[in-house]
Tab-separated table of C-alpha atoms in Angstrom:
chain	number	residue	atom	x	y	z
Y	568	UNK	CA	-11.865	0.266	-4.890
Y	569	UNK	CA	-13.256	3.699	-4.021
Y	570	UNK	CA	-15.973	5.451	-2.065
Y	571	UNK	CA	-18.680	7.981	-2.819
Y	572	UNK	CA	-20.686	10.455	-0.755
Y	573	UNK	CA	-23.411	13.001	-1.592
Y	574	UNK	CA	-25.504	15.593	0.278
Y	575	UNK	CA	-28.793	17.405	-0.463
Y	576	UNK	CA	-29.341	20.135	2.160
Y	577	UNK	CA	-31.741	23.061	2.839
Y	578	UNK	CA	-28.594	25.040	3.720
Y	579	UNK	CA	-24.947	24.962	2.724
Y	580	UNK	CA	-23.854	21.308	2.162
Y	581	UNK	CA	-20.118	21.923	1.716
Y	582	UNK	CA	-18.816	20.956	5.146
Y	583	UNK	CA	-20.894	17.758	5.376
Y	584	UNK	CA	-19.703	16.897	1.877
Y	585	UNK	CA	-16.040	17.572	2.743
Y	586	UNK	CA	-16.000	15.464	5.925
Y	587	UNK	CA	-18.261	12.744	4.522
Y	588	UNK	CA	-16.059	12.236	1.541
Y	589	UNK	CA	-12.910	12.369	3.663
Y	590	UNK	CA	-14.302	9.518	5.770
Y	591	UNK	CA	-13.991	7.293	2.661
Y	592	UNK	CA	-10.246	7.791	2.450
Y	593	UNK	CA	-9.488	4.247	3.534
Y	594	UNK	CA	-11.103	3.013	0.308
Y	595	UNK	CA	-8.857	4.623	-2.224
Y	596	UNK	CA	-5.333	5.860	-2.636
Y	597	UNK	CA	-4.992	7.938	-5.787
Y	598	UNK	CA	-7.589	10.695	-6.318
Y	599	UNK	CA	-10.273	12.596	-4.517
Y	600	UNK	CA	-12.957	14.799	-6.048
Y	601	UNK	CA	-15.866	17.086	-5.087
Y	602	UNK	CA	-18.578	18.841	-7.170
Y	603	UNK	CA	-21.100	21.213	-5.707
Y	604	UNK	CA	-23.999	23.010	-7.462
Y	605	UNK	CA	-23.666	26.726	-6.880
Y	606	UNK	CA	-27.321	27.720	-7.438
Y	607	UNK	CA	-26.467	29.829	-10.514
Y	608	UNK	CA	-26.780	27.042	-13.074
Y	609	UNK	CA	-23.225	25.758	-12.679
Y	610	UNK	CA	-21.193	23.317	-10.723
Y	611	UNK	CA	-17.902	24.065	-8.954
Y	612	UNK	CA	-15.514	21.058	-9.099
Y	613	UNK	CA	-12.157	20.181	-7.661
Y	614	UNK	CA	-10.077	17.025	-8.275
Y	615	UNK	CA	-6.695	16.299	-6.649
Y	616	UNK	CA	-4.060	13.595	-6.449
Y	617	UNK	CA	-4.016	12.195	-2.875
Y	618	UNK	CA	-1.235	9.693	-3.190
Y	619	UNK	CA	1.248	11.605	-1.073
Y	620	UNK	CA	-1.015	13.681	1.194
Y	621	UNK	CA	-4.397	13.325	2.866
Y	622	UNK	CA	-7.644	14.310	1.238
Y	623	UNK	CA	-8.270	17.136	3.793
Y	624	UNK	CA	-5.061	18.915	3.059
Y	625	UNK	CA	-5.745	19.008	-0.643
Y	626	UNK	CA	-9.364	20.210	-0.447
Y	627	UNK	CA	-9.490	22.511	2.605
Y	628	UNK	CA	-9.018	25.600	0.515
Y	629	UNK	CA	-11.274	24.480	-2.392
Y	630	UNK	CA	-14.181	23.834	-0.085
Y	631	UNK	CA	-14.327	27.497	0.909
Y	632	UNK	CA	-15.406	28.355	-2.575
Y	633	UNK	CA	-17.861	25.383	-2.934
Y	634	UNK	CA	-20.969	26.790	-1.182
Y	635	UNK	CA	-24.155	25.185	-2.321
Y	636	UNK	CA	-27.038	22.916	-1.242
Y	637	UNK	CA	-26.295	19.861	-3.391
Y	638	UNK	CA	-22.941	18.110	-3.891
Y	639	UNK	CA	-21.183	14.766	-4.443
Y	640	UNK	CA	-17.679	13.589	-3.770
Y	641	UNK	CA	-15.518	10.542	-4.256
Y	642	UNK	CA	-12.293	8.814	-3.287
Y	643	UNK	CA	-10.918	6.888	-6.298
Y	644	UNK	CA	-8.175	4.402	-7.020
Y	645	UNK	CA	-8.369	5.085	-10.708
Y	646	UNK	CA	-9.982	7.749	-12.911
Y	647	UNK	CA	-10.414	11.403	-11.968
Y	648	UNK	CA	-13.969	12.181	-11.058
Y	649	UNK	CA	-16.752	13.485	-10.507
Y	650	UNK	CA	-17.404	14.432	-14.138
Y	651	UNK	CA	-19.583	17.310	-15.178
Y	652	UNK	CA	-22.014	17.143	-18.095
Y	653	UNK	CA	-24.312	19.645	-19.896
Y	654	UNK	CA	-26.402	17.609	-22.389
Y	655	UNK	CA	-30.034	17.122	-23.527
Y	656	UNK	CA	-30.604	15.642	-20.013
Y	657	UNK	CA	-29.572	18.936	-18.478
Y	658	UNK	CA	-26.709	19.906	-16.173
Y	659	UNK	CA	-25.362	17.156	-13.816
Y	660	UNK	CA	-22.322	15.704	-12.080
Y	661	UNK	CA	-21.525	12.010	-11.970
Y	662	UNK	CA	-19.331	9.837	-9.734
Y	663	UNK	CA	-19.014	6.018	-9.696
Y	664	UNK	CA	-17.451	3.091	-7.976
Y	665	UNK	CA	-16.886	-0.298	-9.511
Y	666	UNK	CA	-15.500	-1.983	-12.573
Y	667	UNK	CA	-16.683	-2.259	-16.156
Y	668	UNK	CA	-15.324	-5.503	-17.728
Y	669	UNK	CA	-16.770	-4.967	-21.254
Y	670	UNK	CA	-15.417	-1.458	-21.587
Y	671	UNK	CA	-13.874	-1.993	-25.034
Y	672	UNK	CA	-17.115	-3.344	-26.381
Y	673	UNK	CA	-19.202	-0.528	-25.035
Y	674	UNK	CA	-16.669	2.141	-26.209
Y	675	UNK	CA	-16.749	0.689	-29.735
Y	676	UNK	CA	-20.544	0.729	-29.744
Y	677	UNK	CA	-20.599	4.410	-28.614
Y	678	UNK	CA	-17.865	5.436	-31.033
Y	679	UNK	CA	-19.839	3.790	-33.897
Y	680	UNK	CA	-22.800	5.889	-32.815
Y	681	UNK	CA	-20.824	9.126	-33.114
Y	682	UNK	CA	-19.614	9.622	-29.514
Y	683	UNK	CA	-16.104	10.803	-28.646
Y	684	UNK	CA	-14.033	10.182	-25.566
Y	685	UNK	CA	-11.060	11.953	-23.928
Y	686	UNK	CA	-8.146	9.705	-23.159
Y	687	UNK	CA	-6.389	9.790	-19.799
Y	688	UNK	CA	-2.622	9.330	-19.522
Y	689	UNK	CA	-1.635	5.889	-20.631
Y	690	UNK	CA	-4.295	5.805	-23.335
Y	691	UNK	CA	-7.064	4.653	-20.974
Y	692	UNK	CA	-10.615	5.908	-21.309
Y	693	UNK	CA	-12.105	7.306	-18.048
Y	694	UNK	CA	-14.590	4.614	-16.972
Y	695	UNK	CA	-16.906	7.238	-15.406
Y	696	UNK	CA	-16.910	9.034	-18.808
Y	697	UNK	CA	-18.073	5.826	-20.419
Y	698	UNK	CA	-20.921	5.587	-17.862
Y	699	UNK	CA	-21.813	9.215	-18.545
Y	700	UNK	CA	-21.925	8.586	-22.293
Y	701	UNK	CA	-24.178	5.561	-21.852
Y	702	UNK	CA	-26.580	7.625	-19.712
Y	703	UNK	CA	-26.659	10.405	-22.284
Y	704	UNK	CA	-27.921	7.958	-24.982
Y	705	UNK	CA	-31.301	7.755	-23.240
Y	706	UNK	CA	-34.258	10.186	-22.834
Y	707	UNK	CA	-34.004	10.692	-19.067
Y	708	UNK	CA	-31.420	10.265	-16.272
Y	709	UNK	CA	-33.478	7.462	-14.823
Y	710	UNK	CA	-33.646	5.661	-18.172
Y	711	UNK	CA	-29.938	6.236	-18.551
Y	712	UNK	CA	-29.105	4.622	-15.188
Y	713	UNK	CA	-31.355	1.612	-16.052
Y	714	UNK	CA	-29.600	1.393	-19.450
Y	715	UNK	CA	-26.175	1.293	-17.635
Y	716	UNK	CA	-27.430	-1.497	-15.393
Y	717	UNK	CA	-28.524	-3.506	-18.389
Y	718	UNK	CA	-25.412	-2.944	-20.519
Y	719	UNK	CA	-22.327	-3.289	-18.249
Y	720	UNK	CA	-20.620	-6.481	-17.206
Y	721	UNK	CA	-19.039	-5.969	-13.850
Y	722	UNK	CA	-20.418	-3.604	-11.176
Y	723	UNK	CA	-21.252	0.082	-10.942
Y	724	UNK	CA	-22.785	1.997	-8.058
Y	725	UNK	CA	-23.247	5.710	-8.795
Y	726	UNK	CA	-24.394	9.136	-7.721
Y	727	UNK	CA	-25.676	11.818	-10.087
Y	728	UNK	CA	-26.151	15.406	-8.735
Y	729	UNK	CA	-28.593	17.686	-10.547
Y	730	UNK	CA	-29.861	21.230	-9.668
Y	731	UNK	CA	-32.914	19.517	-8.106
Y	732	UNK	CA	-31.407	16.676	-6.174
Y	733	UNK	CA	-29.270	13.503	-6.287
Y	734	UNK	CA	-29.848	10.262	-8.080
Y	735	UNK	CA	-28.372	7.190	-6.334
Y	736	UNK	CA	-28.184	3.712	-7.825
Y	737	UNK	CA	-26.664	0.594	-6.281
Y	738	UNK	CA	-24.924	-1.941	-8.443
Y	739	UNK	CA	-27.295	-4.428	-10.164
Y	740	UNK	CA	-26.078	-7.297	-7.914
Y	741	UNK	CA	-25.435	-5.131	-4.888
Y	742	UNK	CA	-21.736	-5.957	-4.853
Y	743	UNK	CA	-21.054	-2.560	-3.329
Y	744	UNK	CA	-23.302	-0.729	-0.790
Y	745	UNK	CA	-25.165	2.548	-0.890
Y	746	UNK	CA	-27.039	4.002	2.142
Y	747	UNK	CA	-29.133	7.010	2.845
Y	748	UNK	CA	-28.731	9.112	6.069
Y	749	UNK	CA	-31.110	11.753	7.373
Y	750	UNK	CA	-30.339	14.829	9.528
Y	751	UNK	CA	-32.954	16.613	11.700
Y	752	UNK	CA	-32.809	19.597	14.032
Y	753	UNK	CA	-33.719	19.481	17.700
Y	754	UNK	CA	-37.406	19.898	16.874
Y	755	UNK	CA	-37.465	17.007	14.434
Y	756	UNK	CA	-37.531	19.071	11.262
Y	757	UNK	CA	-35.547	17.519	8.371
Y	758	UNK	CA	-32.448	19.590	7.408
Y	759	UNK	CA	-30.792	17.260	4.831
Y	760	UNK	CA	-30.209	13.795	3.393
Y	761	UNK	CA	-27.012	12.156	2.367
Y	762	UNK	CA	-26.030	9.190	0.266
Y	763	UNK	CA	-23.001	7.222	1.286
Y	764	UNK	CA	-20.965	4.108	0.506
Y	765	UNK	CA	-20.020	3.777	4.236
Y	766	UNK	CA	-22.752	4.502	6.672
Y	767	UNK	CA	-20.353	5.502	9.461
Y	768	UNK	CA	-19.231	8.414	7.291
Y	769	UNK	CA	-22.251	10.437	8.261
Y	770	UNK	CA	-22.635	9.506	11.923
Y	771	UNK	CA	-20.451	12.263	13.361
Y	772	UNK	CA	-22.147	14.793	11.046
Y	773	UNK	CA	-25.521	14.417	12.733
Y	774	UNK	CA	-27.153	11.944	10.382
Y	775	UNK	CA	-28.887	8.713	11.303
Y	776	UNK	CA	-29.561	5.663	9.103
Y	777	UNK	CA	-32.608	6.165	6.945
Y	778	UNK	CA	-32.565	3.529	4.147
Y	779	UNK	CA	-30.125	0.980	2.643
Y	780	UNK	CA	-30.563	0.526	-1.075
Y	781	UNK	CA	-31.017	-3.042	-2.324
Y	782	UNK	CA	-29.421	-4.477	-5.471
Y	783	UNK	CA	-30.274	-2.381	-8.592
Y	784	UNK	CA	-32.361	-0.001	-6.523
Y	785	UNK	CA	-32.551	3.600	-7.818
Y	786	UNK	CA	-33.548	6.600	-5.637
Y	787	UNK	CA	-33.914	10.330	-6.009
Y	788	UNK	CA	-32.880	12.287	-2.871
Y	789	UNK	CA	-33.671	15.932	-2.047
Y	790	UNK	CA	-33.049	17.815	1.206
Y	791	UNK	CA	-36.372	16.679	2.759
Y	792	UNK	CA	-37.153	13.300	1.241
Y	793	UNK	CA	-36.126	10.353	-0.875
Y	794	UNK	CA	-38.127	8.657	-3.567
Y	795	UNK	CA	-37.667	5.094	-4.781
Y	796	UNK	CA	-37.599	5.116	-8.608
Y	797	UNK	CA	-36.787	1.451	-9.106
Y	798	UNK	CA	-37.382	-1.251	-6.577
Y	799	UNK	CA	-34.524	-3.554	-5.634
Y	800	UNK	CA	-34.233	-6.952	-7.292
Y	801	UNK	CA	-34.388	-10.079	-5.105
Y	802	UNK	CA	-30.949	-11.571	-5.786
Y	803	UNK	CA	-27.789	-10.105	-4.338
Y	804	UNK	CA	-24.069	-10.846	-4.451
Y	805	UNK	CA	-22.480	-8.364	-2.051
Y	806	UNK	CA	-18.687	-8.452	-1.762
Y	807	UNK	CA	-17.635	-10.443	1.227
Y	808	UNK	CA	-14.284	-8.667	1.297
Y	809	UNK	CA	-16.107	-5.538	2.512
Y	810	UNK	CA	-16.081	-7.222	5.942
Y	811	UNK	CA	-12.802	-9.041	5.682
Y	812	UNK	CA	-10.665	-6.189	4.519
Y	813	UNK	CA	-12.084	-3.030	2.865
Y	814	UNK	CA	-14.671	-1.895	5.352
Y	815	UNK	CA	-13.913	0.531	8.216
Y	816	UNK	CA	-14.527	-1.198	11.542
Y	817	UNK	CA	-17.460	1.114	12.380
Y	818	UNK	CA	-19.242	0.467	9.027
Y	819	UNK	CA	-22.263	-1.779	8.609
Y	820	UNK	CA	-23.512	-3.507	5.368
Y	821	UNK	CA	-26.818	-5.256	5.252
Y	822	UNK	CA	-27.135	-4.642	8.975
Y	823	UNK	CA	-23.829	-6.434	9.848
Y	824	UNK	CA	-21.069	-4.501	11.469
Y	825	UNK	CA	-17.487	-4.979	10.110
Y	826	UNK	CA	-15.777	-5.220	13.509
Y	827	UNK	CA	-18.312	-7.720	14.855
Y	828	UNK	CA	-17.962	-9.883	11.751
Y	829	UNK	CA	-14.189	-9.902	12.129
Y	830	UNK	CA	-14.500	-11.051	15.722
Y	831	UNK	CA	-16.715	-13.882	14.448
Y	832	UNK	CA	-14.083	-14.849	11.880
Y	833	UNK	CA	-11.369	-15.118	14.509
Y	834	UNK	CA	-13.713	-17.110	16.733
Y	835	UNK	CA	-14.315	-19.681	13.976
Y	836	UNK	CA	-10.574	-19.939	13.352
Y	837	UNK	CA	-9.902	-20.528	17.026
Y	838	UNK	CA	-12.558	-23.283	17.203
Y	839	UNK	CA	-10.811	-25.149	14.407
Y	840	UNK	CA	-7.432	-24.907	16.165
Y	841	UNK	CA	-8.923	-26.019	19.479
Y	842	UNK	CA	-10.133	-29.227	17.735
Y	843	UNK	CA	-6.536	-29.854	16.462
Y	844	UNK	CA	-4.982	-29.115	19.846
Y	845	UNK	CA	-3.028	-26.085	18.681
Y	846	UNK	CA	-2.286	-23.758	21.589
Y	847	UNK	CA	-0.074	-20.664	20.812
Y	848	UNK	CA	1.042	-18.247	23.569
Y	849	UNK	CA	-0.747	-15.242	22.057
Y	850	UNK	CA	-2.763	-13.998	19.138
Y	851	UNK	CA	-1.794	-10.998	17.048
Y	852	UNK	CA	-3.181	-9.322	13.928
Y	853	UNK	CA	-1.318	-7.720	11.036
Y	854	UNK	CA	-2.538	-4.103	11.431
Y	855	UNK	CA	-5.003	-2.754	10.677
Y	856	UNK	CA	-7.548	-5.190	9.142
Y	857	UNK	CA	-6.079	-8.266	10.885
Y	858	UNK	CA	-6.457	-6.871	14.354
Y	859	UNK	CA	-10.106	-7.485	15.015
Y	860	UNK	CA	-9.847	-11.035	13.623
Y	861	UNK	CA	-7.052	-11.660	16.109
Y	862	UNK	CA	-9.135	-10.197	19.002
Y	863	UNK	CA	-11.947	-12.648	18.141
Y	864	UNK	CA	-9.422	-15.506	18.052
Y	865	UNK	CA	-7.887	-14.640	21.403
Y	866	UNK	CA	-11.220	-14.318	23.121
Y	867	UNK	CA	-12.366	-17.712	21.936
Y	868	UNK	CA	-9.029	-19.451	22.525
Y	869	UNK	CA	-8.568	-17.944	25.997
Y	870	UNK	CA	-5.112	-16.613	25.193
Y	871	UNK	CA	-3.701	-13.040	25.370
Y	872	UNK	CA	-4.186	-10.603	22.389
Y	873	UNK	CA	-0.856	-8.810	21.874
Y	874	UNK	CA	0.553	-6.311	19.454
Y	875	UNK	CA	4.125	-7.627	18.635
Y	876	UNK	CA	4.573	-4.870	16.085
Y	877	UNK	CA	3.001	-1.431	15.711
Y	878	UNK	CA	2.155	0.353	12.454
Y	879	UNK	CA	3.838	3.694	12.135
Y	880	UNK	CA	1.265	5.953	10.525
Y	881	UNK	CA	2.411	9.573	11.016
Y	882	UNK	CA	4.581	9.669	7.915
Y	883	UNK	CA	3.380	6.442	6.278
Y	884	UNK	CA	-0.312	6.903	5.723
Y	885	UNK	CA	-2.206	4.307	3.699
Y	886	UNK	CA	-2.709	6.824	0.910
Y	887	UNK	CA	1.020	6.652	0.161
Y	888	UNK	CA	0.890	3.526	-1.845
Y	889	UNK	CA	2.840	3.505	-5.125
Y	890	UNK	CA	1.864	1.385	-8.120
Y	891	UNK	CA	5.140	-0.598	-8.057
Y	892	UNK	CA	4.725	-3.864	-6.221
Y	893	UNK	CA	8.374	-3.737	-5.043
Y	894	UNK	CA	7.845	-0.320	-3.546
Y	895	UNK	CA	4.578	-1.393	-1.879
Y	896	UNK	CA	6.373	-4.283	-0.284
Y	897	UNK	CA	9.087	-2.028	1.036
Y	898	UNK	CA	6.578	0.445	2.462
Y	899	UNK	CA	4.562	-2.318	4.061
Y	900	UNK	CA	7.707	-3.419	5.804
Y	901	UNK	CA	8.816	0.067	6.809
Y	902	UNK	CA	5.410	0.744	8.459
Y	903	UNK	CA	5.750	-2.101	10.944
Y	904	UNK	CA	8.011	-1.593	14.010
Y	905	UNK	CA	8.600	-4.607	16.307
Y	906	UNK	CA	8.203	-4.800	20.038
Y	907	UNK	CA	10.887	-7.368	20.833
Y	908	UNK	CA	9.696	-7.873	24.436
Y	909	UNK	CA	6.385	-9.290	23.048
Y	910	UNK	CA	8.079	-11.517	20.430
Y	911	UNK	CA	11.121	-13.202	21.994
Y	912	UNK	CA	10.591	-16.917	22.698
Y	913	UNK	CA	6.845	-16.656	21.946
Y	914	UNK	CA	4.702	-18.982	19.941
Y	915	UNK	CA	2.598	-16.334	17.972
Y	916	UNK	CA	-0.652	-16.913	16.209
Y	917	UNK	CA	-0.668	-14.341	13.450
Y	918	UNK	CA	-3.906	-13.277	11.504
Y	919	UNK	CA	-3.868	-11.279	8.356
Y	920	UNK	CA	-6.953	-10.441	6.317
Y	921	UNK	CA	-5.763	-12.471	3.349
Y	922	UNK	CA	-2.746	-13.944	1.477
Y	923	UNK	CA	-2.607	-12.569	-2.082
Y	924	UNK	CA	0.964	-12.892	-3.404
Y	925	UNK	CA	2.397	-13.841	-0.070
Y	926	UNK	CA	5.526	-11.667	-0.331
Y	927	UNK	CA	4.600	-9.184	2.444
Y	928	UNK	CA	3.403	-11.818	4.904
Y	929	UNK	CA	6.585	-13.982	4.343
Y	930	UNK	CA	8.702	-10.934	5.158
Y	931	UNK	CA	6.575	-10.129	8.153
Y	932	UNK	CA	6.993	-13.709	9.466
Y	933	UNK	CA	10.796	-13.616	8.838
Y	934	UNK	CA	10.831	-10.327	10.653
Y	935	UNK	CA	9.168	-12.018	13.709
Y	936	UNK	CA	11.690	-14.891	13.660
Y	937	UNK	CA	14.569	-12.354	13.462
Y	938	UNK	CA	13.085	-10.630	16.485
Y	939	UNK	CA	13.160	-13.856	18.471
Y	940	UNK	CA	9.781	-15.574	17.883
Y	941	UNK	CA	9.852	-19.307	18.568
Y	942	UNK	CA	6.891	-20.150	16.281
Y	943	UNK	CA	4.638	-18.233	13.884
Y	944	UNK	CA	1.308	-19.844	13.170
Y	945	UNK	CA	-0.557	-18.023	10.382
Y	946	UNK	CA	-4.316	-17.873	9.987
Y	947	UNK	CA	-5.560	-15.829	7.049
Y	948	UNK	CA	-9.171	-14.514	7.643
Y	949	UNK	CA	-10.292	-15.859	4.228
Y	950	UNK	CA	-9.699	-18.856	2.006
Y	951	UNK	CA	-6.934	-19.043	-0.656
Y	952	UNK	CA	-7.525	-16.417	-3.347
Y	953	UNK	CA	-7.733	-18.357	-6.619
Y	954	UNK	CA	-9.317	-15.891	-9.062
Y	955	UNK	CA	-8.656	-12.194	-9.752
Y	956	UNK	CA	-11.624	-10.107	-8.782
Y	957	UNK	CA	-13.736	-9.001	-11.748
Y	958	UNK	CA	-15.914	-6.605	-9.832
Y	959	UNK	CA	-13.907	-4.386	-7.471
Y	960	UNK	CA	-10.327	-4.849	-8.433
Y	961	UNK	CA	-9.528	-6.292	-4.990
Y	962	UNK	CA	-6.083	-7.596	-5.877
Y	963	UNK	CA	-3.847	-5.407	-7.981
Y	964	UNK	CA	-2.626	-8.529	-9.804
Y	965	UNK	CA	-2.213	-8.199	-13.551
Y	966	UNK	CA	-2.502	-11.970	-13.886
Y	967	UNK	CA	-3.932	-14.697	-11.718
Y	968	UNK	CA	-0.435	-16.219	-11.686
Y	969	UNK	CA	0.492	-13.413	-9.343
Y	970	UNK	CA	-1.679	-15.175	-6.758
Y	971	UNK	CA	0.422	-17.551	-4.675
Y	972	UNK	CA	-2.384	-20.161	-4.562
Y	973	UNK	CA	-2.473	-20.302	-8.407
Y	974	UNK	CA	1.274	-20.427	-8.689
Y	975	UNK	CA	1.333	-23.525	-6.410
Y	976	UNK	CA	-1.473	-25.116	-8.392
Y	977	UNK	CA	0.549	-24.487	-11.599
Y	978	UNK	CA	3.567	-26.009	-9.810
Y	979	UNK	CA	1.590	-29.219	-9.195
Y	980	UNK	CA	-0.591	-29.380	-12.303
Y	981	UNK	CA	1.263	-27.524	-15.130
Y	982	UNK	CA	0.059	-24.696	-17.371
Y	983	UNK	CA	-3.353	-25.816	-18.438
Y	984	UNK	CA	-5.605	-26.538	-15.407
Y	985	UNK	CA	-9.223	-27.415	-15.986
Y	986	UNK	CA	-11.991	-25.882	-13.955
Y	987	UNK	CA	-12.710	-29.277	-12.476
Y	988	UNK	CA	-9.172	-29.566	-11.123
Y	989	UNK	CA	-9.259	-25.994	-9.830
Y	990	UNK	CA	-12.403	-26.846	-7.942
Y	991	UNK	CA	-10.557	-29.538	-6.022
Y	992	UNK	CA	-8.003	-26.974	-4.842
Y	993	UNK	CA	-10.797	-24.702	-3.708
Y	994	UNK	CA	-12.339	-27.451	-1.483
Y	995	UNK	CA	-10.734	-27.617	1.993
Y	996	UNK	CA	-11.766	-31.294	2.378
Y	997	UNK	CA	-9.657	-32.583	-0.572
Y	998	UNK	CA	-6.150	-33.875	-0.632
Y	999	UNK	CA	-5.319	-31.353	-3.350
Y	1000	UNK	CA	-6.253	-28.462	-1.083
Y	1001	UNK	CA	-4.198	-29.865	1.812
Y	1002	UNK	CA	-1.186	-30.341	-0.448
Y	1003	UNK	CA	-1.475	-26.753	-1.761
Y	1004	UNK	CA	-1.894	-25.342	1.809
Y	1005	UNK	CA	1.273	-27.206	2.985
Y	1006	UNK	CA	3.352	-25.964	-0.012
Y	1007	UNK	CA	2.227	-22.364	0.660
Y	1008	UNK	CA	3.235	-22.848	4.370
Y	1009	UNK	CA	6.709	-24.045	3.335
Y	1010	UNK	CA	7.232	-21.248	0.782
Y	1011	UNK	CA	6.262	-18.576	3.218
Y	1012	UNK	CA	8.174	-20.025	6.180
Y	1013	UNK	CA	5.223	-20.406	8.553
Y	1014	UNK	CA	5.297	-22.899	11.490
Y	1015	UNK	CA	1.718	-23.820	10.506
Y	1016	UNK	CA	-0.927	-22.480	8.141
Y	1017	UNK	CA	-4.693	-22.828	8.141
Y	1018	UNK	CA	-6.740	-20.771	5.778
Y	1019	UNK	CA	-10.243	-19.777	6.851
Y	1020	UNK	CA	-12.791	-22.217	5.431
Y	1021	UNK	CA	-15.298	-20.570	3.024
Y	1022	UNK	CA	-18.320	-21.910	4.885
Y	1023	UNK	CA	-16.952	-20.666	8.316
Y	1024	UNK	CA	-16.227	-17.265	6.764
Y	1025	UNK	CA	-19.671	-16.843	5.238
Y	1026	UNK	CA	-21.254	-18.037	8.438
Y	1027	UNK	CA	-19.347	-15.224	10.206
Y	1028	UNK	CA	-21.504	-12.642	8.415
Y	1029	UNK	CA	-24.828	-14.168	9.444
Y	1030	UNK	CA	-26.038	-13.483	5.851
Y	1031	UNK	CA	-27.404	-16.303	3.679
Y	1032	UNK	CA	-24.459	-17.687	1.687
Y	1033	UNK	CA	-26.160	-17.319	-1.693
Y	1034	UNK	CA	-26.331	-13.509	-1.152
Y	1035	UNK	CA	-22.555	-13.198	-0.805
Y	1036	UNK	CA	-20.008	-12.916	-3.662
Y	1037	UNK	CA	-17.355	-15.656	-3.379
Y	1038	UNK	CA	-15.922	-15.371	-6.887
Y	1039	UNK	CA	-12.242	-14.788	-5.887
Y	1040	UNK	CA	-12.199	-17.930	-3.691
Y	1041	UNK	CA	-14.178	-20.381	-5.804
Y	1042	UNK	CA	-14.873	-18.872	-9.204
Y	1043	UNK	CA	-18.678	-18.891	-8.717
Y	1044	UNK	CA	-20.307	-15.796	-10.139
């Protein structure tokens, strides 16, 4: 994943850019970057690894030398960015969030046309550099952005800072958000505009919501105005996981708050359990993203919400997340400290945002049993994940067989499973689905297991179902 932030101001933008970018730290774990136009026909840029320390500590000295009125920043899980360019389109800085699935095809096309690329460590080509190269094939930045939208398969939302202002473009299908904030002084005069992945990132900086870009919409933002260069398309497929997992609780997408949506999810789960006469002693969430779902469940079920374990964050921040799955599992375990007095002899209803591989949740459940829990009923806040995300790299899985739901399907059906058969395992009203759910329950040592139904989850957003991306649950693009 990743997050992006940009500011166009009548005065120095550096502190707004610094804090606005930092507020996106929950979206990425590997790199942070800033680029500011210094008003003397050059950009000042800084990029740092943030795996073992917070964004602020790495950039607090850089920002003192990044005084300017226009700047962009990013938090990234992958390539170093923003990138700087000086081409026939002029001087500009570019940052992106998303995934390009036809990278090899596009790189070959550009290499055949005489372009060259720098390789990152591991032989990978920087994805943002690919986007920059595609833009540079056109006669204007606007045409370049439109060309990117027409060529890539996947999703790309981007910001381009120029000496005059900032271009912002939301992904063609709106899978990721992009929002504009406006800051005014006490007399109502406009001081600056910002563009942000997360709208909460600018609230404490004095900005208010001004405009949320629609799918494929392109804007140009200066300190005192924004101009729509390309109107949004009608169809949208925004990522539902933004509410389930990625989004910060104070964020809103398409007018729907993350925390409120998670309460709704928990409420729907509790209603299903009521109908089946399941009555746990308390509801708890795997911190942090499972917490609000559990509050919603507890409120609907009329049972206490408790925190039977607490996440230890002072020395285990989310940014410390190594690439090794084994190490990630260990760290996830080390972060959670039990409260035995809230666990012993209790029947606990436990909600996590999702079950991907299942390893961490199985260890968490065993951990509760070892601490004296009588029962552990698990309610993931989304359906079984059946397909690896093609748009935002939600799961870090290298293969869909890393997903526990797919492993169980393989266990039942063998190596080659048709789409028709997979569809049966995605449907909660089929015997195949019930058999898969029960097998996952047994493998992960839960007392009971009920995945969130897709229809209930989508209803929890209040957004028409056809405008939400559900690919990882049902394979529908």
